[in-house]
Amino acid sequence: MSGEQELGITESKAHNPGDWYAEVVRKAGLADYAPMGGFIVTRPRGYALWEGLQSHLDGWFKETGVQNAYFPLFIPESYLEREKDIVEGFDPEVAWVTHGGYDELEERLAVRPTSESIITPFMAQWIRSHRDLPMRLNQWCSVVRWEATDTKPFFRTKEFLWQEGHTAHRDGEEAWEETIRRLDQYERLYTDVLAIPALRGKKPDHDKFPGADTTTTLEALMPDGKSVQSCTSHYLGTSFAEAYDVTYADEDEEEQLAHTTSWGLSWRALGALIMTHSDDQGLVLPPTIAPEQVVIVPIWQEDTREAVLEYCGDLRDELDGAGVRVHLDDRDERNPGFKFNEWELKGVPLRIEVGPNEVEDGEVTLVHRPDGESEAADRSDLVEAVEGALDTVYAKLYAAAEENLESNVREADSRNEILGTIGRHGGYVKTGWCGEEACEAEIKEQIAAEIVMVPMDEDEPPIHDTCGVCGEGAETTAYFAKSY
Amino acid sequence: MSGEQELGITESKAHNPGDWYAEVVRKAGLADYAPMGGFIVTRPRGYALWEGLQSHLDGWFKETGVQNAYFPLFIPESYLEREKDIVEGFDPEVAWVTHGGYDELEERLAVRPTSESIITPFMAQWIRSHRDLPMRLNQWCSVVRWEATDTKPFFRTKEFLWQEGHTAHRDGEEAWEETIRRLDQYERLYTDVLAIPALRGKKPDHDKFPGADTTTTLEALMPDGKSVQSCTSHYLGTSFAEAYDVTYADEDEEEQLAHTTSWGLSWRALGALIMTHSDDQGLVLPPTIAPEQVVIVPIWQEDTREAVLEYCGDLRDELDGAGVRVHLDDRDERNPGFKFNEWELKGVPLRIEVGPNEVEDGEVTLVHRPDGESEAADRSDLVEAVEGALDTVYAKLYAAAEENLESNVREADSRNEILGTIGRHGGYVKTGWCGEEACEAEIKEQIAAEIVMVPMDEDEPPIHDTCGVCGEGAETTAYFAKSY
């Protein structure tokens, strides 16, 4: 750390969001670029966010019947090939292991791009009767997809961390319920932990997961007007069960095909978190997931040092005892202004400032991270005041993100209106759509916007009778947006 | 599950420990063999053991200043080559990625066999001054070592799960303390969680980690007389710091080389756990790590069904409320005998049997897994009785393992005595050793026993004045054993 200059964010979120994002990630100590293009090193502060997210999601999975497991990192090429959609979908982006030690392998091994093709055949072995269903497995791991794009930490990397859930069920209804159950849990994560509201829908057929019947998604709107696909939950129908022979004996001893699902959430959720809330002072985190929720910064002169530090130590102990994640920054070699900047950069949601006045008056001063709002509280109400302030901080972050989303879903009724509206405002444009990929391609070519989702409910009438692009009859509503 | 036959263990631990181990792993639902030789699939019950182990060790790491991070799965070949010992040590067993999608890569990427060569260069970037030290990083991940040997789940697999810690320090004393701190924590895991006592020592120089100054180890004795290297903690001196330029400015602004350590524990710990305690009925687990600590099995006729099940439900709720991991097996389609066998196979430490008599008398019957000992307890003392029984079960397991270890460390004073003692009894043979690898090689060639450790303290005089193999002057004591 070479001082103030290194600490400050120099790029602007409003004017140069790409460079600003990269600078926040690096200077807040979340991640660095690895020597190989497309890879990053996740530093402790970034990894702590992942652990925070995991602890919530993993708990909800386990409460709802999911068991963690671990499948091999490598998948034999012949296994990938058993599901033709999978191999077509992933072949261009598979990293291949060809040598073990000094020897060439007889069969190439794919570094897993996703694990349906190794997990499903094992489900087929383990499932015998209806009593073995539903079977719900999940693994936390990394996957590799060799995409040739500019690296953007947590958004676009060749290796990324995620969880992938894989389940098998007796019929389509149960499997569909599972698909939605996991989408609900992802939505809970975004709403209650990451302070990010999202739209709920499904991918158009041409953009589904390879082999899926239906791919459901949450789409979150970033402040720069682009959409992030925040998770996916796939109803796979019987296509994987057929390819890998997942059958079971029902109550009448008749052999039946299982219906399967898969669902995943990656560290892209961290990218959305960082990009949504942070500002030109650095990282902003909701208290739900911040490694430190509160930092205490003592402000003293030589003659008040002892009293101030003792008071601060008591505050720390009391908050710690109440289960608040608190850090007392009692470094001698840094002044309070430096500390304010550093903890703002690092995204601590609440700062407690304590000087001789606070000690004398038996008070504390609480400063909210997102907006610098400060409030005084009685020392005797410490825990209550801090918990209240943390709730307020969360509510502010959520409200700002919600406002951004709500004011950026617009309608358009013609090609020019779609292009113009997205061009001017970003965000989502709803329009009627005939269902042809060609109409999406036309928009994509001109402004790199695509259909990020269509409504989940197929019976919902389209917003307009005709397709906003070609003018033919509309089959559904489509949400166009530029997208990460 | 095709019935009783599938449930039973058919191999004998005493007579055929290899096949018995494989059968326990498979039938208790811990792991299956993957389609590629050398790889396994870790099933939920096996993975739950790993999560149990993680929750203990990760907590201790964090309490002592370790931060989790995540480094890339792949390491460029040129990075490996910067530490010549590393590349010589691991080259024969590296899995190489040569293609991404349809393109050949310009530089081959190693699937990490261990991560010193990618973590240390980043430490070099992050460490500027003595204030950045000590730096302590850890990651939970999988690594790949392409060894051509028979697959043995959790013991010998090409991919395995582990944690690897990497730290940097201002001097050798602090780095050595760190090396021992982690060895202590591993010992705590074996002693207090896995119920396995172990010997503590260091590897002979010719068997150290490539590039290490000192490799410390815990050696645990399996019931078949072979030793398991249960973890390693390496003091790396300045060799990695030199290779990757890890320097810092000290208080006088002088540039100094850091001293580094690394330490790892793999799922081999699960292999040792399974092999140490299990028996011809199946898996035996200490309550500390068992996914279910208690299973309640109701025993009823049609007219007592309701009363027995209600009583059992209350027991379950009370134990659950007290934080005991409890499962009520209320399946209709299985009889109590089947359930007894199944939960014994799966390693639940304590069974509560409840029939109409127990309900009438307000009692419970507790049956210990390792030895079938049963005790009656008053319903009103439920939690206390269960907690006491779980402690007793743990103590029994530990005592048996300790007895095995203590009675199998023997002395020998000549080549023939070494060969004969290990041949007859297995276990460890202590003898004087001149320090020459050739003397180990001679024993290894004849009975595949090697020097698994020497005493940590270099000042400790050797047990005999002369080398047990060549008769020259002894430099230290050596522990010979066959080893996994």
PDB file of C-alpha atoms in Angstrom, chain B residues 64-192:
ATOM      1  CA  THR B  64      -5.429 -18.212  14.066  1.00  0.00           C
ATOM      2  CA  GLY B  65      -5.231 -15.628  11.330  1.00  0.00           C
ATOM      3  CA  VAL B  66      -5.695 -17.673   8.169  1.00  0.00           C
ATOM      4  CA  GLN B  67      -7.763 -16.223   5.313  1.00  0.00           C
ATOM      5  CA  ASN B  68      -9.323 -18.345   2.604  1.00  0.00           C
ATOM      6  CA  ALA B  69      -8.717 -17.456  -1.037  1.00  0.00           C
ATOM      7  CA  TYR B  70      -9.017 -19.146  -4.417  1.00  0.00           C
ATOM      8  CA  PHE B  71      -6.259 -19.441  -7.001  1.00  0.00           C
ATOM      9  CA  PRO B  72      -6.631 -20.729 -10.561  1.00  0.00           C
ATOM     10  CA  LEU B  73      -7.021 -24.415 -11.280  1.00  0.00           C
ATOM     11  CA  PHE B  74      -4.320 -24.166 -13.967  1.00  0.00           C
ATOM     12  CA  ILE B  75      -0.669 -23.158 -13.661  1.00  0.00           C
ATOM     13  CA  PRO B  76       1.353 -22.147 -16.736  1.00  0.00           C
ATOM     14  CA  GLU B  77       4.258 -24.502 -17.386  1.00  0.00           C
ATOM     15  CA  SER B  78       6.732 -21.607 -17.135  1.00  0.00           C
ATOM     16  CA  TYR B  79       5.530 -20.847 -13.606  1.00  0.00           C
ATOM     17  CA  LEU B  80       6.122 -24.402 -12.468  1.00  0.00           C
ATOM     18  CA  GLU B  81       9.615 -24.243 -13.923  1.00  0.00           C
ATOM     19  CA  ARG B  82      10.680 -21.299 -11.810  1.00  0.00           C
ATOM     20  CA  GLU B  83      11.180 -23.559  -8.804  1.00  0.00           C
ATOM     21  CA  LYS B  84      13.389 -26.348 -10.100  1.00  0.00           C
ATOM     22  CA  ASP B  85      12.633 -28.706  -7.204  1.00  0.00           C
ATOM     23  CA  ILE B  86       8.914 -28.317  -7.804  1.00  0.00           C
ATOM     24  CA  VAL B  87       9.173 -29.068 -11.472  1.00  0.00           C
ATOM     25  CA  GLU B  88      11.432 -32.063 -10.902  1.00  0.00           C
ATOM     26  CA  GLY B  89       9.174 -33.307  -8.134  1.00  0.00           C
ATOM     27  CA  PHE B  90       5.886 -33.024  -9.964  1.00  0.00           C
ATOM     28  CA  ASP B  91       6.661 -33.216 -13.679  1.00  0.00           C
ATOM     29  CA  PRO B  92       6.083 -36.957 -13.980  1.00  0.00           C
ATOM     30  CA  GLU B  93       2.614 -36.652 -12.482  1.00  0.00           C
ATOM     31  CA  VAL B  94       1.146 -33.473 -13.941  1.00  0.00           C
ATOM     32  CA  ALA B  95      -2.047 -33.553 -16.023  1.00  0.00           C
ATOM     33  CA  TRP B  96      -1.652 -31.127 -18.923  1.00  0.00           C
ATOM     34  CA  VAL B  97      -4.288 -29.041 -20.633  1.00  0.00           C
ATOM     35  CA  THR B  98      -3.157 -28.521 -24.222  1.00  0.00           C
ATOM     36  CA  HIS B  99      -6.330 -27.412 -26.020  1.00  0.00           C
ATOM     37  CA  GLY B 100      -9.021 -24.803 -25.356  1.00  0.00           C
ATOM     38  CA  GLY B 101     -12.025 -25.426 -27.588  1.00  0.00           C
ATOM     39  CA  TYR B 102     -10.694 -26.259 -31.070  1.00  0.00           C
ATOM     40  CA  ASP B 103      -7.353 -24.487 -30.592  1.00  0.00           C
ATOM     41  CA  GLU B 104      -4.023 -25.683 -29.311  1.00  0.00           C
ATOM     42  CA  LEU B 105      -2.724 -23.491 -26.496  1.00  0.00           C
ATOM     43  CA  GLU B 106       0.533 -21.595 -26.931  1.00  0.00           C
ATOM     44  CA  GLU B 107       1.687 -22.712 -23.508  1.00  0.00           C
ATOM     45  CA  ARG B 108       0.608 -25.900 -21.789  1.00  0.00           C
ATOM     46  CA  LEU B 109      -1.259 -25.481 -18.523  1.00  0.00           C
ATOM     47  CA  ALA B 110      -0.729 -27.818 -15.589  1.00  0.00           C
ATOM     48  CA  VAL B 111      -3.780 -28.834 -13.628  1.00  0.00           C
ATOM     49  CA  ARG B 112      -2.496 -27.826 -10.196  1.00  0.00           C
ATOM     50  CA  PRO B 113      -0.690 -30.666  -8.379  1.00  0.00           C
ATOM     51  CA  THR B 114      -0.171 -28.159  -5.514  1.00  0.00           C
ATOM     52  CA  SER B 115      -0.192 -24.374  -5.726  1.00  0.00           C
ATOM     53  CA  GLU B 116       3.106 -22.993  -4.380  1.00  0.00           C
ATOM     54  CA  SER B 117       4.160 -21.953  -7.862  1.00  0.00           C
ATOM     55  CA  ILE B 118       1.068 -19.831  -8.503  1.00  0.00           C
ATOM     56  CA  ILE B 119       0.433 -18.556  -4.954  1.00  0.00           C
ATOM     57  CA  THR B 120       3.983 -17.527  -4.108  1.00  0.00           C
ATOM     58  CA  PRO B 121       4.352 -15.059  -7.039  1.00  0.00           C
ATOM     59  CA  PHE B 122       1.139 -13.348  -5.939  1.00  0.00           C
ATOM     60  CA  MET B 123       2.375 -13.138  -2.372  1.00  0.00           C
ATOM     61  CA  ALA B 124       5.430 -11.422  -3.841  1.00  0.00           C
ATOM     62  CA  GLN B 125       3.139  -8.771  -5.376  1.00  0.00           C
ATOM     63  CA  TRP B 126       1.043  -8.274  -2.256  1.00  0.00           C
ATOM     64  CA  ILE B 127       3.837  -8.117   0.294  1.00  0.00           C
ATOM     65  CA  ARG B 128       5.606  -4.769   0.439  1.00  0.00           C
ATOM     66  CA  SER B 129       6.531  -4.104   4.041  1.00  0.00           C
ATOM     67  CA  HIS B 130       6.891  -5.916   7.339  1.00  0.00           C
ATOM     68  CA  ARG B 131       3.370  -4.650   8.114  1.00  0.00           C
ATOM     69  CA  ASP B 132       2.005  -7.047   5.496  1.00  0.00           C
ATOM     70  CA  LEU B 133       3.475  -9.992   7.391  1.00  0.00           C
ATOM     71  CA  PRO B 134       2.650 -12.602   8.397  1.00  0.00           C
ATOM     72  CA  MET B 135       0.466 -13.383   5.390  1.00  0.00           C
ATOM     73  CA  ARG B 136      -1.577 -16.543   5.764  1.00  0.00           C
ATOM     74  CA  LEU B 137      -3.667 -17.927   2.918  1.00  0.00           C
ATOM     75  CA  ASN B 138      -5.537 -21.180   2.521  1.00  0.00           C
ATOM     76  CA  GLN B 139      -7.657 -22.777  -0.140  1.00  0.00           C
ATOM     77  CA  TRP B 140      -9.995 -25.759  -0.150  1.00  0.00           C
ATOM     78  CA  CYS B 141      -9.822 -27.304  -3.589  1.00  0.00           C
ATOM     79  CA  SER B 142      -8.963 -30.401  -5.546  1.00  0.00           C
ATOM     80  CA  VAL B 143      -5.560 -31.221  -6.989  1.00  0.00           C
ATOM     81  CA  VAL B 144      -4.496 -33.754  -9.610  1.00  0.00           C
ATOM     82  CA  ARG B 145      -1.448 -36.022  -9.547  1.00  0.00           C
ATOM     83  CA  TRP B 146      -1.226 -38.549 -12.347  1.00  0.00           C
ATOM     84  CA  GLU B 147       0.085 -41.517 -10.420  1.00  0.00           C
ATOM     85  CA  ALA B 148      -0.267 -44.905 -12.041  1.00  0.00           C
ATOM     86  CA  THR B 149      -1.454 -46.994  -9.141  1.00  0.00           C
ATOM     87  CA  ASP B 150      -4.502 -49.004  -8.141  1.00  0.00           C
ATOM     88  CA  THR B 151      -7.346 -46.749  -7.127  1.00  0.00           C
ATOM     89  CA  LYS B 152      -8.216 -46.849  -3.429  1.00  0.00           C
ATOM     90  CA  PRO B 153     -10.947 -44.360  -2.532  1.00  0.00           C
ATOM     91  CA  PHE B 154      -9.632 -41.505  -0.347  1.00  0.00           C
ATOM     92  CA  PHE B 155      -6.146 -43.093  -0.228  1.00  0.00           C
ATOM     93  CA  ARG B 156      -4.958 -43.327  -3.818  1.00  0.00           C
ATOM     94  CA  THR B 157      -6.796 -41.293  -6.437  1.00  0.00           C
ATOM     95  CA  LYS B 158      -5.507 -39.103  -9.266  1.00  0.00           C
ATOM     96  CA  GLU B 159      -7.744 -36.231  -8.156  1.00  0.00           C
ATOM     97  CA  PHE B 160      -8.173 -35.560  -4.467  1.00  0.00           C
ATOM     98  CA  LEU B 161      -9.776 -32.972  -2.241  1.00  0.00           C
ATOM     99  CA  TRP B 162      -7.571 -31.157   0.225  1.00  0.00           C
ATOM    100  CA  GLN B 163      -6.762 -27.828   1.770  1.00  0.00           C
ATOM    101  CA  GLU B 164      -3.441 -26.165   1.140  1.00  0.00           C
ATOM    102  CA  GLY B 165      -2.199 -23.376   3.387  1.00  0.00           C
ATOM    103  CA  HIS B 166       0.550 -21.003   2.301  1.00  0.00           C
ATOM    104  CA  THR B 167       2.140 -18.433   4.569  1.00  0.00           C
ATOM    105  CA  ALA B 168       4.957 -15.883   4.497  1.00  0.00           C
ATOM    106  CA  HIS B 169       6.868 -14.606   7.523  1.00  0.00           C
ATOM    107  CA  ARG B 170       9.607 -12.179   8.435  1.00  0.00           C
ATOM    108  CA  ASP B 171      12.055 -14.780   9.665  1.00  0.00           C
ATOM    109  CA  GLY B 172      12.720 -18.447  10.038  1.00  0.00           C
ATOM    110  CA  GLU B 173      11.696 -18.599  13.676  1.00  0.00           C
ATOM    111  CA  GLU B 174       8.227 -17.255  12.994  1.00  0.00           C
ATOM    112  CA  ALA B 175       7.832 -19.509   9.945  1.00  0.00           C
ATOM    113  CA  TRP B 176       8.890 -22.544  11.970  1.00  0.00           C
ATOM    114  CA  GLU B 177       6.346 -21.658  14.677  1.00  0.00           C
ATOM    115  CA  GLU B 178       3.715 -21.500  11.942  1.00  0.00           C
ATOM    116  CA  THR B 179       4.763 -24.910  10.623  1.00  0.00           C
ATOM    117  CA  ILE B 180       4.284 -26.391  14.074  1.00  0.00           C
ATOM    118  CA  ARG B 181       1.037 -24.471  14.763  1.00  0.00           C
ATOM    119  CA  ARG B 182      -0.563 -26.161  11.750  1.00  0.00           C
ATOM    120  CA  LEU B 183       0.845 -29.570  12.668  1.00  0.00           C
ATOM    121  CA  ASP B 184      -0.705 -29.032  16.118  1.00  0.00           C
ATOM    122  CA  GLN B 185      -4.075 -28.266  14.564  1.00  0.00           C
ATOM    123  CA  TYR B 186      -3.898 -31.374  12.410  1.00  0.00           C
ATOM    124  CA  GLU B 187      -3.053 -33.389  15.504  1.00  0.00           C
ATOM    125  CA  ARG B 188      -6.046 -31.851  17.270  1.00  0.00           C
ATOM    126  CA  LEU B 189      -8.242 -32.933  14.352  1.00  0.00           C
ATOM    127  CA  TYR B 190      -6.991 -36.514  14.553  1.00  0.00           C
ATOM    128  CA  THR B 191      -7.130 -36.681  18.333  1.00  0.00           C
ATOM    129  CA  ASP B 192     -10.338 -34.792  19.110  1.00  0.00           C
TER     130      ASP B 192
END
